[in-house]
Structure formats: structure tokens, C-alpha cells
């Protein structure tokens, strides 16, 4: 359970950095508490999307991953971020990614920050 909380908070931190750095990724809300709650809920949606959809998408795109020496992973990460944005809209969460290239840059930032945070944070099973 603790590992789930740590990974969700790492996702929230990574999403926050992407929102801060990429202008076309937005998180809106009335006040800071509402934005913080929305950020945690979006991190949960993002984690769920990465857990359910990403392995299937990577399996289906395996030939492209081999052909591009793994660079197609950036496209897969962008698609996961766009799917998170779409699901957030359906769940009335104030998170939006505007455009594919913003999603590519955001996915790259989220991957780097998540990796760095998961290296620093404890990993208990």
C-alpha cells in the first residue's frame, strides 16, 4: 500500500513539473486545494492508464519500437498523456493537454522526473 502511495505522489510531482514547464499542459481550478486534489486524481488516472493500457500498446507497437531503437516510446508516452487528458475531461477534472507535441514534451519530462523521484523515494513492497 505504501508503494502505491509513493508512486502516486511521484506521478503527481512529475505531472506538476510538466504542467510548470510546458505551456500547453494546464491544470486549472478555483483555489490551491482544488488544484492539489485535481493533481492527485489526475496522477491516479495517469497511473491507471500506464498500468492498463501502456503494456498492451507497447506490445502492439513492438516492431516500431525495435525499428526506431526505442524512440517510439516517446510516442507511446505522449499517447498515454493524451489519453489521461481525455479521461480527465470525462471525469470533470481540470487537466488538459493541448496538442500532440505538447504531449511528447510532457511525456518526456514526466518520464525523466518520475525516474528521478523513484530513485530517491523508498521502494517498499
mmCIF file of C-alpha atoms in Angstrom:
data_model
loop_
_atom_site.group_PDB
_atom_site.id
_atom_site.type_symbol
_atom_site.label_atom_id
_atom_site.label_comp_id
_atom_site.label_asym_id
_atom_site.label_seq_id
_atom_site.Cartn_x
_atom_site.Cartn_y
_atom_site.Cartn_z
ATOM 1 C CA UNK A 1 0.000 0.000 0.000
ATOM 2 C CA UNK A 2 2.823 2.368 0.856
ATOM 3 C CA UNK A 3 4.434 1.685 -2.530
ATOM 4 C CA UNK A 4 1.178 2.695 -4.273
ATOM 5 C CA UNK A 5 1.060 5.994 -2.357
ATOM 6 C CA UNK A 6 4.714 6.737 -3.095
ATOM 7 C CA UNK A 7 4.306 6.027 -6.812
ATOM 8 C CA UNK A 8 1.142 8.147 -6.975
ATOM 9 C CA UNK A 9 2.909 11.057 -5.287
ATOM 10 C CA UNK A 10 5.870 10.630 -7.668
ATOM 11 C CA UNK A 11 3.442 10.739 -10.623
ATOM 12 C CA UNK A 12 1.808 13.853 -9.153
ATOM 13 C CA UNK A 13 5.203 15.520 -8.786
ATOM 14 C CA UNK A 14 6.192 14.602 -12.334
ATOM 15 C CA UNK A 15 2.885 15.895 -13.685
ATOM 16 C CA UNK A 16 3.360 19.127 -11.731
ATOM 17 C CA UNK A 17 6.790 19.683 -13.296
ATOM 18 C CA UNK A 18 5.359 19.032 -16.779
ATOM 19 C CA UNK A 19 2.500 21.466 -16.117
ATOM 20 C CA UNK A 20 5.007 24.049 -14.937
ATOM 21 C CA UNK A 21 7.388 23.635 -17.910
ATOM 22 C CA UNK A 22 5.025 23.021 -20.853
ATOM 23 C CA UNK A 23 2.638 25.849 -21.612
ATOM 24 C CA UNK A 24 0.065 23.683 -23.400
ATOM 25 C CA UNK A 25 -0.434 21.364 -20.415
ATOM 26 C CA UNK A 26 -2.801 23.049 -17.998
ATOM 27 C CA UNK A 27 -4.277 22.386 -14.584
ATOM 28 C CA UNK A 28 -6.945 24.870 -13.582
ATOM 29 C CA UNK A 29 -9.072 25.281 -10.533
ATOM 30 C CA UNK A 30 -10.614 27.750 -8.135
ATOM 31 C CA UNK A 31 -8.032 27.556 -5.368
ATOM 32 C CA UNK A 32 -4.837 25.779 -4.414
ATOM 33 C CA UNK A 33 -6.588 22.965 -2.526
ATOM 34 C CA UNK A 34 -8.806 22.197 -5.520
ATOM 35 C CA UNK A 35 -5.797 22.154 -7.857
ATOM 36 C CA UNK A 36 -3.855 19.885 -5.466
ATOM 37 C CA UNK A 37 -6.750 17.427 -5.236
ATOM 38 C CA UNK A 38 -7.155 17.511 -9.024
ATOM 39 C CA UNK A 39 -3.431 16.871 -9.445
ATOM 40 C CA UNK A 40 -3.577 13.782 -7.190
ATOM 41 C CA UNK A 41 -6.667 12.480 -9.012
ATOM 42 C CA UNK A 42 -5.006 13.037 -12.398
ATOM 43 C CA UNK A 43 -1.918 11.204 -11.086
ATOM 44 C CA UNK A 44 -4.184 8.279 -10.162
ATOM 45 C CA UNK A 45 -5.742 8.295 -13.643
ATOM 46 C CA UNK A 46 -2.280 8.527 -15.219
ATOM 47 C CA UNK A 47 -1.034 5.608 -13.124
ATOM 48 C CA UNK A 48 -4.071 3.537 -14.043
ATOM 49 C CA UNK A 49 -3.651 4.311 -17.750
ATOM 50 C CA UNK A 50 0.029 3.379 -17.581
ATOM 51 C CA UNK A 51 -0.789 0.156 -15.744
ATOM 52 C CA UNK A 52 -3.642 -0.979 -18.002
ATOM 53 C CA UNK A 53 -3.105 0.438 -21.485
ATOM 54 C CA UNK A 54 0.622 1.057 -21.859
ATOM 55 C CA UNK A 55 1.751 -2.611 -21.799
ATOM 56 C CA UNK A 56 -0.790 -3.504 -24.473
ATOM 57 C CA UNK A 57 0.194 -0.540 -26.631
ATOM 58 C CA UNK A 58 3.895 -1.381 -26.256
ATOM 59 C CA UNK A 59 3.197 -4.977 -27.251
ATOM 60 C CA UNK A 60 1.262 -3.904 -30.341
ATOM 61 C CA UNK A 61 3.933 -1.377 -31.315
ATOM 62 C CA UNK A 62 6.854 -3.738 -30.668
ATOM 63 C CA UNK A 63 8.025 -3.751 -34.318
ATOM 64 C CA UNK A 64 8.134 0.063 -34.311
ATOM 65 C CA UNK A 65 9.988 0.066 -31.001
ATOM 66 C CA UNK A 66 12.622 -2.240 -32.491
ATOM 67 C CA UNK A 67 12.805 -0.303 -35.770
ATOM 68 C CA UNK A 68 13.297 3.051 -34.012
ATOM 69 C CA UNK A 69 15.610 1.629 -31.325
ATOM 70 C CA UNK A 70 13.135 2.531 -28.602
ATOM 71 C CA UNK A 71 12.432 6.118 -29.646
ATOM 72 C CA UNK A 72 8.827 5.198 -30.391
ATOM 73 C CA UNK A 73 8.450 5.018 -26.604
ATOM 74 C CA UNK A 74 8.189 8.824 -26.700
ATOM 75 C CA UNK A 75 5.103 8.495 -28.895
ATOM 76 C CA UNK A 76 3.646 5.844 -26.580
ATOM 77 C CA UNK A 77 4.213 8.132 -23.565
ATOM 78 C CA UNK A 78 2.591 11.031 -25.439
ATOM 79 C CA UNK A 79 -0.432 8.877 -26.248
ATOM 80 C CA UNK A 80 -0.734 7.882 -22.573
ATOM 81 C CA UNK A 81 -0.673 11.554 -21.579
ATOM 82 C CA UNK A 82 -3.289 12.432 -24.210
ATOM 83 C CA UNK A 83 -5.477 9.540 -23.013
ATOM 84 C CA UNK A 84 -5.109 10.797 -19.444
ATOM 85 C CA UNK A 85 -6.169 14.253 -20.601
ATOM 86 C CA UNK A 86 -9.223 12.822 -22.383
ATOM 87 C CA UNK A 87 -10.227 10.693 -19.386
ATOM 88 C CA UNK A 88 -9.728 13.670 -17.078
ATOM 89 C CA UNK A 89 -12.139 15.649 -19.222
ATOM 90 C CA UNK A 90 -14.700 12.836 -18.983
ATOM 91 C CA UNK A 91 -14.253 12.786 -15.185
ATOM 92 C CA UNK A 92 -14.629 16.603 -14.954
ATOM 93 C CA UNK A 93 -11.049 17.090 -13.797
ATOM 94 C CA UNK A 94 -9.460 20.389 -14.816
ATOM 95 C CA UNK A 95 -6.443 18.908 -16.604
ATOM 96 C CA UNK A 96 -5.835 19.360 -20.315
ATOM 97 C CA UNK A 97 -3.061 18.644 -22.811
ATOM 98 C CA UNK A 98 -3.320 20.770 -25.946
ATOM 99 C CA UNK A 99 -1.711 19.043 -28.910
ATOM 100 C CA UNK A 100 0.493 16.092 -29.723
ATOM 101 C CA UNK A 101 3.853 17.883 -29.450
ATOM 102 C CA UNK A 102 2.988 19.235 -26.016
ATOM 103 C CA UNK A 103 2.163 15.646 -25.052
ATOM 104 C CA UNK A 104 5.510 14.413 -26.422
ATOM 105 C CA UNK A 105 7.435 17.031 -24.456
ATOM 106 C CA UNK A 106 5.275 16.456 -21.374
ATOM 107 C CA UNK A 107 5.731 12.694 -21.625
ATOM 108 C CA UNK A 108 9.497 13.133 -21.837
ATOM 109 C CA UNK A 109 9.533 15.431 -18.804
ATOM 110 C CA UNK A 110 7.249 13.120 -16.824
ATOM 111 C CA UNK A 111 9.446 10.115 -17.644
ATOM 112 C CA UNK A 112 12.627 11.864 -16.511
ATOM 113 C CA UNK A 113 11.122 13.327 -13.332
ATOM 114 C CA UNK A 114 9.349 10.066 -12.422
ATOM 115 C CA UNK A 115 12.580 8.141 -12.864
ATOM 116 C CA UNK A 116 14.487 10.630 -10.685
ATOM 117 C CA UNK A 117 11.801 10.651 -7.969
ATOM 118 C CA UNK A 118 11.534 6.860 -7.929
ATOM 119 C CA UNK A 119 15.321 6.669 -7.470
ATOM 120 C CA UNK A 120 15.146 8.951 -4.424
ATOM 121 C CA UNK A 121 11.890 7.770 -2.829
ATOM 122 C CA UNK A 122 11.731 4.487 -0.914
ATOM 123 C CA UNK A 123 10.548 1.393 -2.757
ATOM 124 C CA UNK A 124 8.824 -0.908 -0.277
ATOM 125 C CA UNK A 125 6.765 -3.885 -1.413
#
